[in-house]
Tab-separated table of C-alpha atoms in Angstrom:
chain	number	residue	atom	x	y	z
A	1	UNK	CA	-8.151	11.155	32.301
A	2	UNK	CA	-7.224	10.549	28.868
A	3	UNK	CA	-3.036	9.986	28.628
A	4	UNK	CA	-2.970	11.469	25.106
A	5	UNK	CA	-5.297	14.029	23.883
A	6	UNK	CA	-5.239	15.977	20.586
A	7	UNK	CA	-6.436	19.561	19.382
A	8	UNK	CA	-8.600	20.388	17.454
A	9	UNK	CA	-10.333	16.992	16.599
A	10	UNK	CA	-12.101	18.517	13.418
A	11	UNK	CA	-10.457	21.114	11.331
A	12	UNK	CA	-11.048	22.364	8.119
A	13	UNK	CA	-8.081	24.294	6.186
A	14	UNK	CA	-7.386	26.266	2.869
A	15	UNK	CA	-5.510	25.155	0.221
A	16	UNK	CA	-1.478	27.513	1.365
A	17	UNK	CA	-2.807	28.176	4.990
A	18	UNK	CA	-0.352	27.444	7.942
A	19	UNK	CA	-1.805	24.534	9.804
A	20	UNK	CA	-0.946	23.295	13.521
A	21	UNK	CA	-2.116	19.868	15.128
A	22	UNK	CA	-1.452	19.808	19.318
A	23	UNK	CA	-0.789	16.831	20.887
A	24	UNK	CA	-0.168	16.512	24.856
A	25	UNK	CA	0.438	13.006	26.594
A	26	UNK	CA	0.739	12.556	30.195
A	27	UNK	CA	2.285	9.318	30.441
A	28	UNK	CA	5.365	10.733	30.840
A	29	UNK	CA	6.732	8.654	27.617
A	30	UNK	CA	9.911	10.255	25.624
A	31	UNK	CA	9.252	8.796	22.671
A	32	UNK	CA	6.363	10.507	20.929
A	33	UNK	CA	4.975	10.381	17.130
A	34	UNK	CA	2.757	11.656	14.753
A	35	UNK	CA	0.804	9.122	12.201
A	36	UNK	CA	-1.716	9.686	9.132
A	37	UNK	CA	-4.637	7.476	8.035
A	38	UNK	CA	-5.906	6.808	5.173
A	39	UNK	CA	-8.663	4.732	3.275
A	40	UNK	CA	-6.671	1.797	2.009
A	41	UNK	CA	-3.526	2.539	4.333
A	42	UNK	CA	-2.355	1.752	7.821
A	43	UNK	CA	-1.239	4.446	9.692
A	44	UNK	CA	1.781	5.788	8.562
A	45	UNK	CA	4.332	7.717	10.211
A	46	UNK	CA	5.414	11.221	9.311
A	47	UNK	CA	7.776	12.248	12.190
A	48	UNK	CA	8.759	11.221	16.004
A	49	UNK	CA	10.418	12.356	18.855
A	50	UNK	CA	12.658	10.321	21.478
A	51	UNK	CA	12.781	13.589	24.149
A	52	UNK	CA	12.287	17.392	24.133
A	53	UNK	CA	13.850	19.101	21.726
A	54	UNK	CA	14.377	16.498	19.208
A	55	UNK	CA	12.506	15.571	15.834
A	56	UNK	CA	13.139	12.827	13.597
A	57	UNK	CA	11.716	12.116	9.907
A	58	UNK	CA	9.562	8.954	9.231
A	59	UNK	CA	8.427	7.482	6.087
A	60	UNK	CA	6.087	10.656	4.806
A	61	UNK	CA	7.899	13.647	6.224
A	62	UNK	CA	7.110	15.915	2.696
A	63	UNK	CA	5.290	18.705	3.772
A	64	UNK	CA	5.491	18.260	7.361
A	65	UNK	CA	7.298	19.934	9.981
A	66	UNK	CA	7.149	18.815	14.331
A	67	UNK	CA	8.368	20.547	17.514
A	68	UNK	CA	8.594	18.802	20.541
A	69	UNK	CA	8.733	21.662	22.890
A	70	UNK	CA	8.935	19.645	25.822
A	71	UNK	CA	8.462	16.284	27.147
A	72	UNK	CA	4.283	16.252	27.356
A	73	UNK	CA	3.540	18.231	23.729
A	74	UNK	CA	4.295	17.840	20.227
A	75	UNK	CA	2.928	19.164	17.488
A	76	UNK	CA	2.871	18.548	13.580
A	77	UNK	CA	2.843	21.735	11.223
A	78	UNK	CA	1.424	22.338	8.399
A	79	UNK	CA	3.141	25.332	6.692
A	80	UNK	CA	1.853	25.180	3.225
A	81	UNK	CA	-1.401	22.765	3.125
A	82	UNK	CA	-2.654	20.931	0.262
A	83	UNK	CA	-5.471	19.032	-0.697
A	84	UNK	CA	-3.589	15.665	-0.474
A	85	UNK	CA	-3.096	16.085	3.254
A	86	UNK	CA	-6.645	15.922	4.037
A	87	UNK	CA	-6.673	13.160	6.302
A	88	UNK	CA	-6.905	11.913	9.653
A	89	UNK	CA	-3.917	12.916	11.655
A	90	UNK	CA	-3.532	10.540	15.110
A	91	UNK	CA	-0.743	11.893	18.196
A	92	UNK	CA	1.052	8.454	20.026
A	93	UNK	CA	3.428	8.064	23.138
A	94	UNK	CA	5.482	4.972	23.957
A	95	UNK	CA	8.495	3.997	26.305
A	96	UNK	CA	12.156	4.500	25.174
A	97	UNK	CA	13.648	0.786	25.378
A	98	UNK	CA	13.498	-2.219	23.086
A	99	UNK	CA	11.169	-4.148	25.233
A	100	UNK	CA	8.397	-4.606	22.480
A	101	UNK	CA	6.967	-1.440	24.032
A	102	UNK	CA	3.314	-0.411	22.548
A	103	UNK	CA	2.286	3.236	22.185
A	104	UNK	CA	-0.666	5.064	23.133
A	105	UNK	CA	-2.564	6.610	20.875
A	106	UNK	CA	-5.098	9.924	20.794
A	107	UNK	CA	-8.133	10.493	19.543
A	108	UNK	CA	-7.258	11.802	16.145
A	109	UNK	CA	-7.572	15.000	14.630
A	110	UNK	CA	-9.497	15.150	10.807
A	111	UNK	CA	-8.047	17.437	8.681
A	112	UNK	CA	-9.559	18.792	5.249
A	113	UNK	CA	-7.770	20.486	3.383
A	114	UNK	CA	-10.146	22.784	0.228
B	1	UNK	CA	11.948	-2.806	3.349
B	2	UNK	CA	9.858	-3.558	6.537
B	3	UNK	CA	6.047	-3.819	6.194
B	4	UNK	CA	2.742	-5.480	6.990
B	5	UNK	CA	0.333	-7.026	4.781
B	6	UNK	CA	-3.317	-7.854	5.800
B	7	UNK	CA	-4.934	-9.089	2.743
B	8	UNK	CA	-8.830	-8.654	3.344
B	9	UNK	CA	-9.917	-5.283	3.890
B	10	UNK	CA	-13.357	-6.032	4.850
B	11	UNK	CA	-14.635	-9.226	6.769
B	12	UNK	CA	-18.255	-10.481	7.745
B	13	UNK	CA	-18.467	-13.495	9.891
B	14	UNK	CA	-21.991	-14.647	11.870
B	15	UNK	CA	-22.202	-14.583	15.619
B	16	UNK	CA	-20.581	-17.934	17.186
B	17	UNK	CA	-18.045	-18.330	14.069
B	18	UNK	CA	-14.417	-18.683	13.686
B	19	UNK	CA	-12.387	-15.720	12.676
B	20	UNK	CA	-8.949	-16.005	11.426
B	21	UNK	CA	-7.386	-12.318	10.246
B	22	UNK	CA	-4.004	-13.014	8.069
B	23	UNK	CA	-1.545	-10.957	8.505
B	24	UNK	CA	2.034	-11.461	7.074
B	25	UNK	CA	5.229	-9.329	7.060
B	26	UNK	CA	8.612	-8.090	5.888
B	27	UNK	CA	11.124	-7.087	8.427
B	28	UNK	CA	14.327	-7.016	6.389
B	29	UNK	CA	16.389	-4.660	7.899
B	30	UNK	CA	14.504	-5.359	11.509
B	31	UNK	CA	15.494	-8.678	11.532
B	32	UNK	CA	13.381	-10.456	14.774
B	33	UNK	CA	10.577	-7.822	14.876
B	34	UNK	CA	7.913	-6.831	17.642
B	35	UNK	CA	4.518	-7.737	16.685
B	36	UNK	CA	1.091	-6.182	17.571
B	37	UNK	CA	-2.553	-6.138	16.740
B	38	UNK	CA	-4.010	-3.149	17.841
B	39	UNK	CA	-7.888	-2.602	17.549
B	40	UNK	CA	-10.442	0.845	16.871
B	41	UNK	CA	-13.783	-0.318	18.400
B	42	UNK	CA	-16.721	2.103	17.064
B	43	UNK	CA	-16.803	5.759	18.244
B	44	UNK	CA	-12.722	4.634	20.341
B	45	UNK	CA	-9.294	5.181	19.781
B	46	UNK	CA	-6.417	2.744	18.378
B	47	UNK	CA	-5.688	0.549	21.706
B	48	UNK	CA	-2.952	-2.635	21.799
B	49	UNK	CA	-4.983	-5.703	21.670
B	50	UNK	CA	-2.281	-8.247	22.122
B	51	UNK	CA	1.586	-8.966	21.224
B	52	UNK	CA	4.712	-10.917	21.086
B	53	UNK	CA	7.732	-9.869	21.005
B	54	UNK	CA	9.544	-13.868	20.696
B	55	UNK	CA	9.279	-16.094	17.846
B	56	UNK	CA	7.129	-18.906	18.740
B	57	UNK	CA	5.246	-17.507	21.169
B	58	UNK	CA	1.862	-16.802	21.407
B	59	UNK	CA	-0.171	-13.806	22.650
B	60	UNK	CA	-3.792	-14.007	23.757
B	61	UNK	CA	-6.249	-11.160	24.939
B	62	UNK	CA	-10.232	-10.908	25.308
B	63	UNK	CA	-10.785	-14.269	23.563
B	64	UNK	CA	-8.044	-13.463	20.428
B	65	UNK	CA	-5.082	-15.302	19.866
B	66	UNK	CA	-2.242	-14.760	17.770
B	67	UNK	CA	1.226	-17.230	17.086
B	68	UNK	CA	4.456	-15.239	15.730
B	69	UNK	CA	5.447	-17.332	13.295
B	70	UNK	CA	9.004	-16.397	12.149
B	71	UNK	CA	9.472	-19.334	9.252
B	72	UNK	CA	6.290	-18.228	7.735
B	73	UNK	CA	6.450	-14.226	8.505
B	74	UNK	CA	2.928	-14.528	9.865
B	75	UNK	CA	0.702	-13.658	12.821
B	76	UNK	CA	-2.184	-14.453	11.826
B	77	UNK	CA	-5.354	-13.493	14.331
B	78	UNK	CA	-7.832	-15.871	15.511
B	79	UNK	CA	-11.117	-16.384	17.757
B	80	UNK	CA	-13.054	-19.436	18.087
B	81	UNK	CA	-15.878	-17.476	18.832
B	82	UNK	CA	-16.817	-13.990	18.199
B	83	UNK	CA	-19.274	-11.624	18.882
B	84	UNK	CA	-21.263	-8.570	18.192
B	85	UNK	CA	-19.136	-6.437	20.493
B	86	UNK	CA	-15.932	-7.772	18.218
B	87	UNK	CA	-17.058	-6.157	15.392
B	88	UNK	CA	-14.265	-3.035	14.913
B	89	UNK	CA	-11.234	-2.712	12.715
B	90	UNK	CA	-8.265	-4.591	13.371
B	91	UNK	CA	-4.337	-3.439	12.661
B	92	UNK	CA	-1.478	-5.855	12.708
B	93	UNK	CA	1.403	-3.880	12.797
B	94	UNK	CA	5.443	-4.353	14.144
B	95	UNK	CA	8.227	-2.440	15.525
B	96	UNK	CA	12.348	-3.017	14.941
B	97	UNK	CA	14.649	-3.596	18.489
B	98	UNK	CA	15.556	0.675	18.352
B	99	UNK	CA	14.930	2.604	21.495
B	100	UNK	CA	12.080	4.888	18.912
B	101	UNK	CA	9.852	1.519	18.869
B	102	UNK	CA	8.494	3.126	15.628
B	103	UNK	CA	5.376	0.960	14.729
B	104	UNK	CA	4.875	-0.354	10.813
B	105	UNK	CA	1.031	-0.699	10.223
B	106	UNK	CA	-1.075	-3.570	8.074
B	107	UNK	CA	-3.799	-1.513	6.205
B	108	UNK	CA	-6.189	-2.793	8.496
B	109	UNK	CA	-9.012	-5.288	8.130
B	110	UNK	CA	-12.700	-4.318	9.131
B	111	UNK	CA	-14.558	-6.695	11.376
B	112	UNK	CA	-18.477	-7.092	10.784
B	113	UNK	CA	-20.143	-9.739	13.374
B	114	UNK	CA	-23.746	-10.251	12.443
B	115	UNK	CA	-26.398	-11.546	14.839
């Protein structure tokens, strides 16, 4: 019964190949986001959503593109991928209000990148 | 600009110690931010462990404790006592007062609890 799963959890990618991380949460959150770890770093974020349709840049959008084709998926593309974003790649949902909400967070996904 | 800082990436502490995790941070343009700490046990995903979202107030959960401490910029995370089953890495992190709740993460400190 996991609220936010992720697909695949283990992909490996060449260097200008067209990449595509799936998340699906069914918390029925609006606000959703994508996040990349690594060694050294927190997670940092690379886009969000606040409802279908929508996609907003965080603090490492270079490279990255999101759809949020409705309110349960989202999904983080890779349309050119490089070495540097090898990674691990994590999907979270949270409320919409300014409550001190937390989010949820999948799995991860672990991207290389050769 | 807004941002965390936990200063030890790694940390070993014997069964039955203390435990203090520092974290401090920088919420310029937040103002009176959310705080978290948010924990990956072994082989789990990133869960909430506690928070506070009021200055002065303190959060507790599973035996952890942490104070928001606006005049120093700190939430520091303690445990009087900790245990094998603590061991995992911990992730201070806070959010602004928006509707996105967008989280800012420490880099994370690793927990080691020997026997």
């Amino acid at each position: 019964e996991a609220a936010v799963t992720q697909s695949p959890r283990n992909k490996v990618a060449v260097t200008g190949g067209k990449v595509t991380l799936s998340c699906n949460q069914t918390n029925n959150h609006n606000n959703m986001y994508w996040y990349r770890q690594d060694t050294g770093h927190g997670l940092r974020l690379i886009h969000y959503s606040y409802g279908a349709g929508s996609t907003e840049k965080g603090d490492i959008p270079d490279g990255y593109k999101a759809s949020r084709p409705s309110q349960e998926n989202f999904s983080l593309i890779l349309e050119l991928a490089t070495p540097s974003q090898t990674s691990v790649y994590f999907c979270a949902s949270g409320h919409t209000g300014t409550g001190g909400y937390e989010q949820y967070f999948g799995p991860g996904t672990r991207l290389t990148v050769l | 600009g807004d941002s965390v800082t936990q200063t030890e990436g790694q940390v070993t502490v014997s069964e039955s110690k203390s435990l203090i995790i520092n974290c401090t941070y920088s919420a310029t343009s937040i103002g009176y931010p959310n705080l978290f700490w948010y924990v990956r046990y072994p082989g789990e995903g990133l869960q909430l462990l506690l928070k506070v979202i009021t200055a002065g107030q303190k959060g507790s959960s599973r035996g952890f404790e942490a104070t928001y401490n606006k005049e120093a910029t700190s939430f520091h995370l303690q445990k009087a006592s900790v245990q094998e089953s603590d061991s995992a890495v911990y992730y201070c992190a806070l959010s602004g007062m928006s509707n996105y709740n967008v989280l800012y993460f420490g880099s994370g400190t690793k927990l080691t609890v020997e026997p």
